[in-house]
Tab-separated table of C-alpha atoms in Angstrom:
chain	number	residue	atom	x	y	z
A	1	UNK	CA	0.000	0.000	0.000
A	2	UNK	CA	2.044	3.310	-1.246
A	3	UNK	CA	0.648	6.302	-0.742
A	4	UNK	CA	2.691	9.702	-2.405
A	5	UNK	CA	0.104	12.411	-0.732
A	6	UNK	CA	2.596	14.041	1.245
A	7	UNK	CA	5.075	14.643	-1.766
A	8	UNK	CA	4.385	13.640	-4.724
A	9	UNK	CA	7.568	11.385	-6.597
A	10	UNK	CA	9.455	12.262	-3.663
A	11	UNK	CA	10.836	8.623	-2.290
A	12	UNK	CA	12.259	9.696	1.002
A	13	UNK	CA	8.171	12.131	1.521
A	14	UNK	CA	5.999	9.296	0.031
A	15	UNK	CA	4.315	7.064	2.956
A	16	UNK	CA	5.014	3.398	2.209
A	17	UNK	CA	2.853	1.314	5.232
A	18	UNK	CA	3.290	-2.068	3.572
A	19	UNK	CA	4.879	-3.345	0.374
A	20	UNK	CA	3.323	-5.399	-2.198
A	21	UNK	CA	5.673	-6.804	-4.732
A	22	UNK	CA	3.109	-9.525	-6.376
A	23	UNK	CA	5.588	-12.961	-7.302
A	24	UNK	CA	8.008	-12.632	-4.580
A	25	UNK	CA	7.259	-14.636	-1.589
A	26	UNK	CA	6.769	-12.838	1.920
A	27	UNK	CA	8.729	-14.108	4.359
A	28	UNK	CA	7.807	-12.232	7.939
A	29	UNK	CA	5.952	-8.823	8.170
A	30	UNK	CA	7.243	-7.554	11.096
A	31	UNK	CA	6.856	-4.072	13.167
A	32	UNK	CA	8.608	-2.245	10.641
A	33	UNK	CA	10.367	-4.332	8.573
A	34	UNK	CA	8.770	-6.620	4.781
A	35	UNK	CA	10.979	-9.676	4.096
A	36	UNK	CA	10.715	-11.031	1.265
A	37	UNK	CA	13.118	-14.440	-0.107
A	38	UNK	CA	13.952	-13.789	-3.730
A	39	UNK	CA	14.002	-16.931	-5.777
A	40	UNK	CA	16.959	-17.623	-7.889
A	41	UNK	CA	15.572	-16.450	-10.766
A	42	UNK	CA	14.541	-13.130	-9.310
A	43	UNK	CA	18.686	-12.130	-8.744
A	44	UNK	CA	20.924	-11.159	-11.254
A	45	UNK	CA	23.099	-13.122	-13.532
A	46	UNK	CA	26.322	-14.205	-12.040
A	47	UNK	CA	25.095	-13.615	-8.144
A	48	UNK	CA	26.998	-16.485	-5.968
A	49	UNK	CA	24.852	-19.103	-4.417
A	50	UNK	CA	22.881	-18.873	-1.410
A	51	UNK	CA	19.998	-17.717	-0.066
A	52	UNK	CA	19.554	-13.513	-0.172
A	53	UNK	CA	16.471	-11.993	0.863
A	54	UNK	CA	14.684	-8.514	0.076
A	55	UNK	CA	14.489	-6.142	3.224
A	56	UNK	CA	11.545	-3.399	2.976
A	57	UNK	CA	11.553	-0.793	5.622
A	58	UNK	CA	7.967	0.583	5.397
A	59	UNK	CA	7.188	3.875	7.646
A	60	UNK	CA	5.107	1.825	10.146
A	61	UNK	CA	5.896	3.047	13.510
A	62	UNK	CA	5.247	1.176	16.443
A	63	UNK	CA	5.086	2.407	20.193
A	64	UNK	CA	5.079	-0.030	23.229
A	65	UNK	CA	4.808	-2.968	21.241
A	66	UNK	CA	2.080	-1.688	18.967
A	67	UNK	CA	1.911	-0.809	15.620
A	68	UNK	CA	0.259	2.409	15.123
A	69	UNK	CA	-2.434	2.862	12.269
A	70	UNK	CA	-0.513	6.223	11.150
A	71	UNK	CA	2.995	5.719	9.321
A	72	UNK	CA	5.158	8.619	9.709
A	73	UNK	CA	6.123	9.878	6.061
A	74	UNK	CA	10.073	9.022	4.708
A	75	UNK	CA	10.777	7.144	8.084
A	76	UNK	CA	11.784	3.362	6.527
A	77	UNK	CA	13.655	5.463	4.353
A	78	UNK	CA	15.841	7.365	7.163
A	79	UNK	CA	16.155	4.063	8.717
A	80	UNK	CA	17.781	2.148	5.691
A	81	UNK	CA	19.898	4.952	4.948
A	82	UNK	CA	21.241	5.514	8.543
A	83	UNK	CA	21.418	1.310	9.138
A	84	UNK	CA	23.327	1.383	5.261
A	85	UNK	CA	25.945	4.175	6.258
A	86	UNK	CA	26.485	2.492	9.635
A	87	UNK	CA	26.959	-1.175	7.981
A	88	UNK	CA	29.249	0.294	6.226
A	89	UNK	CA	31.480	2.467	8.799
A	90	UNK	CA	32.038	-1.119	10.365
A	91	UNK	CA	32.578	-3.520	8.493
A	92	UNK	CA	35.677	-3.521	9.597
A	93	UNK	CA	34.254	-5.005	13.103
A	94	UNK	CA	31.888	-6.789	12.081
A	95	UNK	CA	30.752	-8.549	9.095
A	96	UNK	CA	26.724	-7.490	7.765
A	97	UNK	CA	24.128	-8.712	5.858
A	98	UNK	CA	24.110	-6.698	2.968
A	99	UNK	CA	24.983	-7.591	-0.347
A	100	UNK	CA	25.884	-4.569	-2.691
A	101	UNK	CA	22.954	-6.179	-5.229
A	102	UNK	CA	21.015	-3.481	-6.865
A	103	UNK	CA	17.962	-3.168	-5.674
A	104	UNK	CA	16.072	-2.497	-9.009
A	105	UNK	CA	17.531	-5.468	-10.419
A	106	UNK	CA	15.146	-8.069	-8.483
A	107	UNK	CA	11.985	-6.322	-8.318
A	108	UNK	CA	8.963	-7.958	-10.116
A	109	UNK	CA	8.248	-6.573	-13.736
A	110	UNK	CA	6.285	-3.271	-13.476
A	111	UNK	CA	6.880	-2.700	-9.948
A	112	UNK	CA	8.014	1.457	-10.041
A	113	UNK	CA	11.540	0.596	-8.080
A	114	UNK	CA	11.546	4.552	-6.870
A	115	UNK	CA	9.572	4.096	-3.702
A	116	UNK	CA	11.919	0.983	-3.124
A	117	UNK	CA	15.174	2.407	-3.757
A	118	UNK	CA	16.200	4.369	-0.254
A	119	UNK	CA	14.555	1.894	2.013
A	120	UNK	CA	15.068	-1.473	0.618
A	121	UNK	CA	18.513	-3.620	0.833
A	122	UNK	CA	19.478	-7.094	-0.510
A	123	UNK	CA	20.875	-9.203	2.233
A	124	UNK	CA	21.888	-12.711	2.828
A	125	UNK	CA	19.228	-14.694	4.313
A	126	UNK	CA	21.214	-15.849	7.383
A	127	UNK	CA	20.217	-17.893	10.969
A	128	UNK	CA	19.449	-15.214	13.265
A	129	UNK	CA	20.943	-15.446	16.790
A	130	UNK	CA	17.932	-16.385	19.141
A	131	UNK	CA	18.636	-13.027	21.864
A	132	UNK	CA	18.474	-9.154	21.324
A	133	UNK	CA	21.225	-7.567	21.906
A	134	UNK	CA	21.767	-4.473	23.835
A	135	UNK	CA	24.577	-2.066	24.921
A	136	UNK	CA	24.503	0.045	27.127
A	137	UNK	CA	26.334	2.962	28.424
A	138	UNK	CA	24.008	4.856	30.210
A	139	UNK	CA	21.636	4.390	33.206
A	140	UNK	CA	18.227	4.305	31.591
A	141	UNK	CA	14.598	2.803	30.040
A	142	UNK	CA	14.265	-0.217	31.324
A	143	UNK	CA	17.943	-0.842	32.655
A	144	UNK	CA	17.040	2.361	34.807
A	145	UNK	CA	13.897	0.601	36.150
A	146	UNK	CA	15.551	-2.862	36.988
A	147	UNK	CA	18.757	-1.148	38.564
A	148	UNK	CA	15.941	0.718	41.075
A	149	UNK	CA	14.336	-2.701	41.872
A	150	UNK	CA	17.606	-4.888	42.145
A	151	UNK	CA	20.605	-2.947	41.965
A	152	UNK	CA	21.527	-4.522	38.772
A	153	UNK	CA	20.935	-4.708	35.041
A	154	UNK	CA	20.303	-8.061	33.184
A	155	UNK	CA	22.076	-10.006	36.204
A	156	UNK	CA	25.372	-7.714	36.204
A	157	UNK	CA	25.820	-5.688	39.567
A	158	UNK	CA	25.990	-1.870	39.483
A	159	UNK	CA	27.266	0.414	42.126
A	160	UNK	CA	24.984	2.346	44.448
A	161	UNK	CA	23.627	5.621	43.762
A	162	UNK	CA	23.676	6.054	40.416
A	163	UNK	CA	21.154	8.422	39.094
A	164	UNK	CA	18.970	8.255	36.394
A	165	UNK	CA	20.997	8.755	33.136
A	166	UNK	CA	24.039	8.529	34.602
A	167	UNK	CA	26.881	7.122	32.481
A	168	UNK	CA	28.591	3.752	33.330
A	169	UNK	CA	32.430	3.182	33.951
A	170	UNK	CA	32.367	0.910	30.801
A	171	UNK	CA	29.467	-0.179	28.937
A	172	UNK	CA	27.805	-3.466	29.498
A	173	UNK	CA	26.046	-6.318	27.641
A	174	UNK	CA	21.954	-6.970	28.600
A	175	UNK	CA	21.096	-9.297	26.184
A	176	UNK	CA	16.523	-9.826	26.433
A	177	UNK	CA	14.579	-12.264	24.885
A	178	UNK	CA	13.226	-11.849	21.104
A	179	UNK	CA	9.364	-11.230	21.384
A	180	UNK	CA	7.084	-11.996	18.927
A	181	UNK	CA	5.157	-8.831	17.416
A	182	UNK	CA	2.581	-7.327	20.348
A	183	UNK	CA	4.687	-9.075	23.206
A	184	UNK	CA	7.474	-7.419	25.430
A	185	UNK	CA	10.985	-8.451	25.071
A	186	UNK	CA	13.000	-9.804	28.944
A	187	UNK	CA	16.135	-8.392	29.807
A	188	UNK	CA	18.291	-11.890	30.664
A	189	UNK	CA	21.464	-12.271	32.170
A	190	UNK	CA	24.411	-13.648	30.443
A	191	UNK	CA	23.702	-17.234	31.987
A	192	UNK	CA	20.490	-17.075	30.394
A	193	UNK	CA	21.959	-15.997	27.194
A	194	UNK	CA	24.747	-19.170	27.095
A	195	UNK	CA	21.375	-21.721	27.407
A	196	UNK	CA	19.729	-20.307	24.646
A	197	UNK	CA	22.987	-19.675	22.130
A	198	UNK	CA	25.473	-21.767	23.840
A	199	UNK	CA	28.862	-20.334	24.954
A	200	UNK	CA	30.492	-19.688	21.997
A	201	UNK	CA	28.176	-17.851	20.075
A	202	UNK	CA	27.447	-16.257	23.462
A	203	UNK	CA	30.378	-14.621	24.036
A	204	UNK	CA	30.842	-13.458	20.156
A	205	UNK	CA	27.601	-11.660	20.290
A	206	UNK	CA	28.829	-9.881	23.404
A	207	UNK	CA	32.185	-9.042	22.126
A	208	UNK	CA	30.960	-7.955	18.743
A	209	UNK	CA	28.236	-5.808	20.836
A	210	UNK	CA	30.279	-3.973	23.202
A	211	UNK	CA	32.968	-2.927	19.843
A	212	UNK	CA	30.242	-1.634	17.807
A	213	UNK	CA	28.769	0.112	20.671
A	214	UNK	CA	32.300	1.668	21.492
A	215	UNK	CA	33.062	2.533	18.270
A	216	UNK	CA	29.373	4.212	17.219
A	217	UNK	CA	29.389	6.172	20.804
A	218	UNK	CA	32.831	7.671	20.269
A	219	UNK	CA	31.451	8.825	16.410
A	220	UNK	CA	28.411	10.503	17.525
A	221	UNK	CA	29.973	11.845	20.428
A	222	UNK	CA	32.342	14.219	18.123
A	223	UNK	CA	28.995	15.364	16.317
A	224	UNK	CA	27.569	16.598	19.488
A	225	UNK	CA	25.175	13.581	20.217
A	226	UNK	CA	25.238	10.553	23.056
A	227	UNK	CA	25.037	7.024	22.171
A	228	UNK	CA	22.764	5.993	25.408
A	229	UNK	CA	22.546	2.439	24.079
A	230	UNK	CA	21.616	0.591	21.221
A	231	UNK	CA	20.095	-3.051	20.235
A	232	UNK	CA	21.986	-5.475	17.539
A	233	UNK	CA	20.613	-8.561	15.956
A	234	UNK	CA	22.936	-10.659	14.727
A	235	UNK	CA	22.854	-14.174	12.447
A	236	UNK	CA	24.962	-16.708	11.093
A	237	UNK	CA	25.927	-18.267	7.681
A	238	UNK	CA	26.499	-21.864	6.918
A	239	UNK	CA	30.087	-22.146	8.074
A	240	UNK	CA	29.041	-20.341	11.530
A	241	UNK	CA	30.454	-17.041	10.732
A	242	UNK	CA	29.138	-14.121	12.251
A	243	UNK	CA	27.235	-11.249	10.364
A	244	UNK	CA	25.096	-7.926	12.378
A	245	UNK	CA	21.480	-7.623	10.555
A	246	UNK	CA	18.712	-6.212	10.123
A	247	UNK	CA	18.963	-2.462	11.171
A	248	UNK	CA	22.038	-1.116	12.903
A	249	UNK	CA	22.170	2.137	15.093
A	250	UNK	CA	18.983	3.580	14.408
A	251	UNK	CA	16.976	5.873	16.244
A	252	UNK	CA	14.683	3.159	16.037
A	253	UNK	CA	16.972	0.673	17.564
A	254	UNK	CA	19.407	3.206	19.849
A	255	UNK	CA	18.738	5.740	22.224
A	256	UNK	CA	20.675	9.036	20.809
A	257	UNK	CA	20.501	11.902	23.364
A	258	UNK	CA	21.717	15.721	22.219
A	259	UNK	CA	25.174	16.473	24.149
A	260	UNK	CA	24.628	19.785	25.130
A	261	UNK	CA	20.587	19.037	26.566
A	262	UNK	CA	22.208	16.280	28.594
A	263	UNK	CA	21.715	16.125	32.354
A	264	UNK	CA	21.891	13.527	35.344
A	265	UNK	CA	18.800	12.725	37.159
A	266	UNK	CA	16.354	13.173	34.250
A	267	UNK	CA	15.533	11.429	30.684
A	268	UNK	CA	16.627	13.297	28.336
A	269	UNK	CA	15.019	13.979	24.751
A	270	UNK	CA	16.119	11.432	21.900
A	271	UNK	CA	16.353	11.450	18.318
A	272	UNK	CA	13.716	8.689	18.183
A	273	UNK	CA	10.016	8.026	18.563
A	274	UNK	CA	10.030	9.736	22.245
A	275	UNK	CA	7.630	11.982	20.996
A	276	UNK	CA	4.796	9.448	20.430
A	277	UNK	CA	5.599	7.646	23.622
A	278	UNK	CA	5.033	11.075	25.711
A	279	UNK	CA	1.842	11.894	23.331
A	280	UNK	CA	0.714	8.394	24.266
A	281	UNK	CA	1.208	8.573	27.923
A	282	UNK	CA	-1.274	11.485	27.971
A	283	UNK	CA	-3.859	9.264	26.857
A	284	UNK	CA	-6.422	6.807	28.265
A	285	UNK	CA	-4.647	3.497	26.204
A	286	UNK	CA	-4.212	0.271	27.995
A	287	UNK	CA	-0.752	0.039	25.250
A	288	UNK	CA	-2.905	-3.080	23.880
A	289	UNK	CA	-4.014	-3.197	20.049
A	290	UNK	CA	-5.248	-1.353	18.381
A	291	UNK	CA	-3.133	1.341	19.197
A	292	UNK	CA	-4.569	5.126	19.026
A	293	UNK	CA	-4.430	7.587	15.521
A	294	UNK	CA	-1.752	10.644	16.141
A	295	UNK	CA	-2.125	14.213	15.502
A	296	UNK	CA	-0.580	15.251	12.591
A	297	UNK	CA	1.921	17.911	14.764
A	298	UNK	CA	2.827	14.646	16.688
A	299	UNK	CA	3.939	13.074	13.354
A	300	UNK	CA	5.834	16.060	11.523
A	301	UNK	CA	7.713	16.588	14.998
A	302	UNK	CA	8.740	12.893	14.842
A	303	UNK	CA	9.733	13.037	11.012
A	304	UNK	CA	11.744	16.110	12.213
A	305	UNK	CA	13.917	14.153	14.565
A	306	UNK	CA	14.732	11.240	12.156
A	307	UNK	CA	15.933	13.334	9.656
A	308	UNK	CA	17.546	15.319	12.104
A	309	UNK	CA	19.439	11.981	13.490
A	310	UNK	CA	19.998	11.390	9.956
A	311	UNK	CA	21.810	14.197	9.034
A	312	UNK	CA	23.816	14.603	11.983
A	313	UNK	CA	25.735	11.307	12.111
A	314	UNK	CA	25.400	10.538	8.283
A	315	UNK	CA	25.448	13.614	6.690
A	316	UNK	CA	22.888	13.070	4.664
A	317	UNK	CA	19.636	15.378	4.096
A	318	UNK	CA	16.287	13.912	3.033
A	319	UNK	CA	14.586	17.948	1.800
């Protein structure tokens, strides 16, 4: 379903809510995300074998678990652009998912590719790794609610008296459970995360967590913004090598805070969907489906920050 309304030919301004590319099969429709599996026949000539998929992000925007009925115009756009810029700044790291296969090239016949082109990638279709997992380097969300209960975050003991958005000696691995759409993810503890991806794989997900992390805070942090934390899913091939997915340091997916509105003992805005949350909390919603329509000031503000997130750590402009 593509609506153009907003701006008309404009990829990054049209509103895409879900795709429809009639002949390739639809593998999981997720919160934000179409995945398609592209037959051999759909990919170029020449392409090595294996299995590659088609990744659609769609401007669905969900908020405590819920999809929302209104999309917020360009967003899957901002999202692919920011996750393809940040695949790229580490590869070096870490290995990813994407391909460098033209999109255009494996769309069905008469599909227009322009609405595709920013917010759809080419990946490997790979085994993903059965945990979430999270970095962080600051006191917060949910980490900020356990620590007040326990005294800890995802099993790992913190000191006393640290204050809400504080920032962390070092930053630390909370891996949570994978939910299925309209459930809550778990925070686990690293135990936890060894019996469900055994020890090995374990411990590369944690050390391939904690580098990206490092590296991606001390990047944003020289363009003025805070990398609070941030959520990776990772996968495997067939020989067991290691590959991040998915998205990768979004706003969707990280909590970015501007440096110079930072301050202990309170949350502090974020270049993500923040804005919807607070809108939400002033409303009489149980957070179960269906989820309430926003204002149309709630989404422009939101479509503000993306781009703003966008075009502070990549440098790119979507106007």
């Amino acid at each position: 379903m593509l609506s153009t309304t907003l701006s008309q030919g404009t990829p990054s301004r049209a509103v895409l809510s879900e795709s429809d590319l009639p002949g390739l099969p639809l593998r999981h429709r997720g919160k934000v995300r179409d995945v398609f599996d592209l037959p051999r026949e759909a990919l170029p000539e020449g392409t090595p074998a294996g299995d590659y998929l088609l990744m659609v992000a769609t401007d669905r925007l969900s908020a405590f678990d819920v999809v929302l009925p209104d999309p917020i115009p360009g967003k899957g756009a901002m999202l692919c652009q920011i996750s393809n810029f940040w695949f790229h700044k580490t590869e070096h790291i870490v290995r990813n998912h994407l391909t460098g296969i033209d999109v255009a090239s494996v769309l069905p016949a008469g599909v227009d590719p322009a609405p595709y082109l920013q917010r759809a990638v080419v990946t490997r279709r790979l085994k993903p790794v059965p945990i979430e997992c999270i970095a962080r380097g600051y006191v917060i969300g949910s980490g900020w609610k356990d620590y007040q209960r326990t005294g800890r975050i995802s099993g790992i003991s913190l000191p006393d008296g640290l204050r809400q958005a504080e920032q962390l000696a070092e930053p630390i691995f909370t891996p949570s459970t994978k939910a299925a759409v309209g459930d809550h993810d778990e925070n686990i503890d690293f135990d936890t995360a060894v019996r469900l991806c055994g020890a090995e794989l374990a411990e590369a997900v944690r050390d391939a967590t904690l580098r990206l992390y490092r590296y991606a805070a001390g990047y944003a942090a020289e363009r003025g913004i805070l990398l609070a934390d941030t959520k990776f899913e990772f996968g495997t091939d067939a020989d067991g090598r290691l590959y991040v997915m998915d998205e990768m340091l979004t706003p969707d997916s990280s909590r970015y805070w501007p440096a110079d509105e930072y301050e202990v003992g309170s949350s502090p805005p974020s270049y993500d969907k923040q804005i919807v949350r607070d809108y939400l909390e002033t409303l009489d919603w149980d957070k179960t489906p269906p989820g309430p329509h926003l204002p149309t000031e709630v989404i422009e503000r939101t479509r503000a920050r993306y781009a703003e997130a966008l075009q502070k750590l990549a440098g790119i402009s979507i106007d």
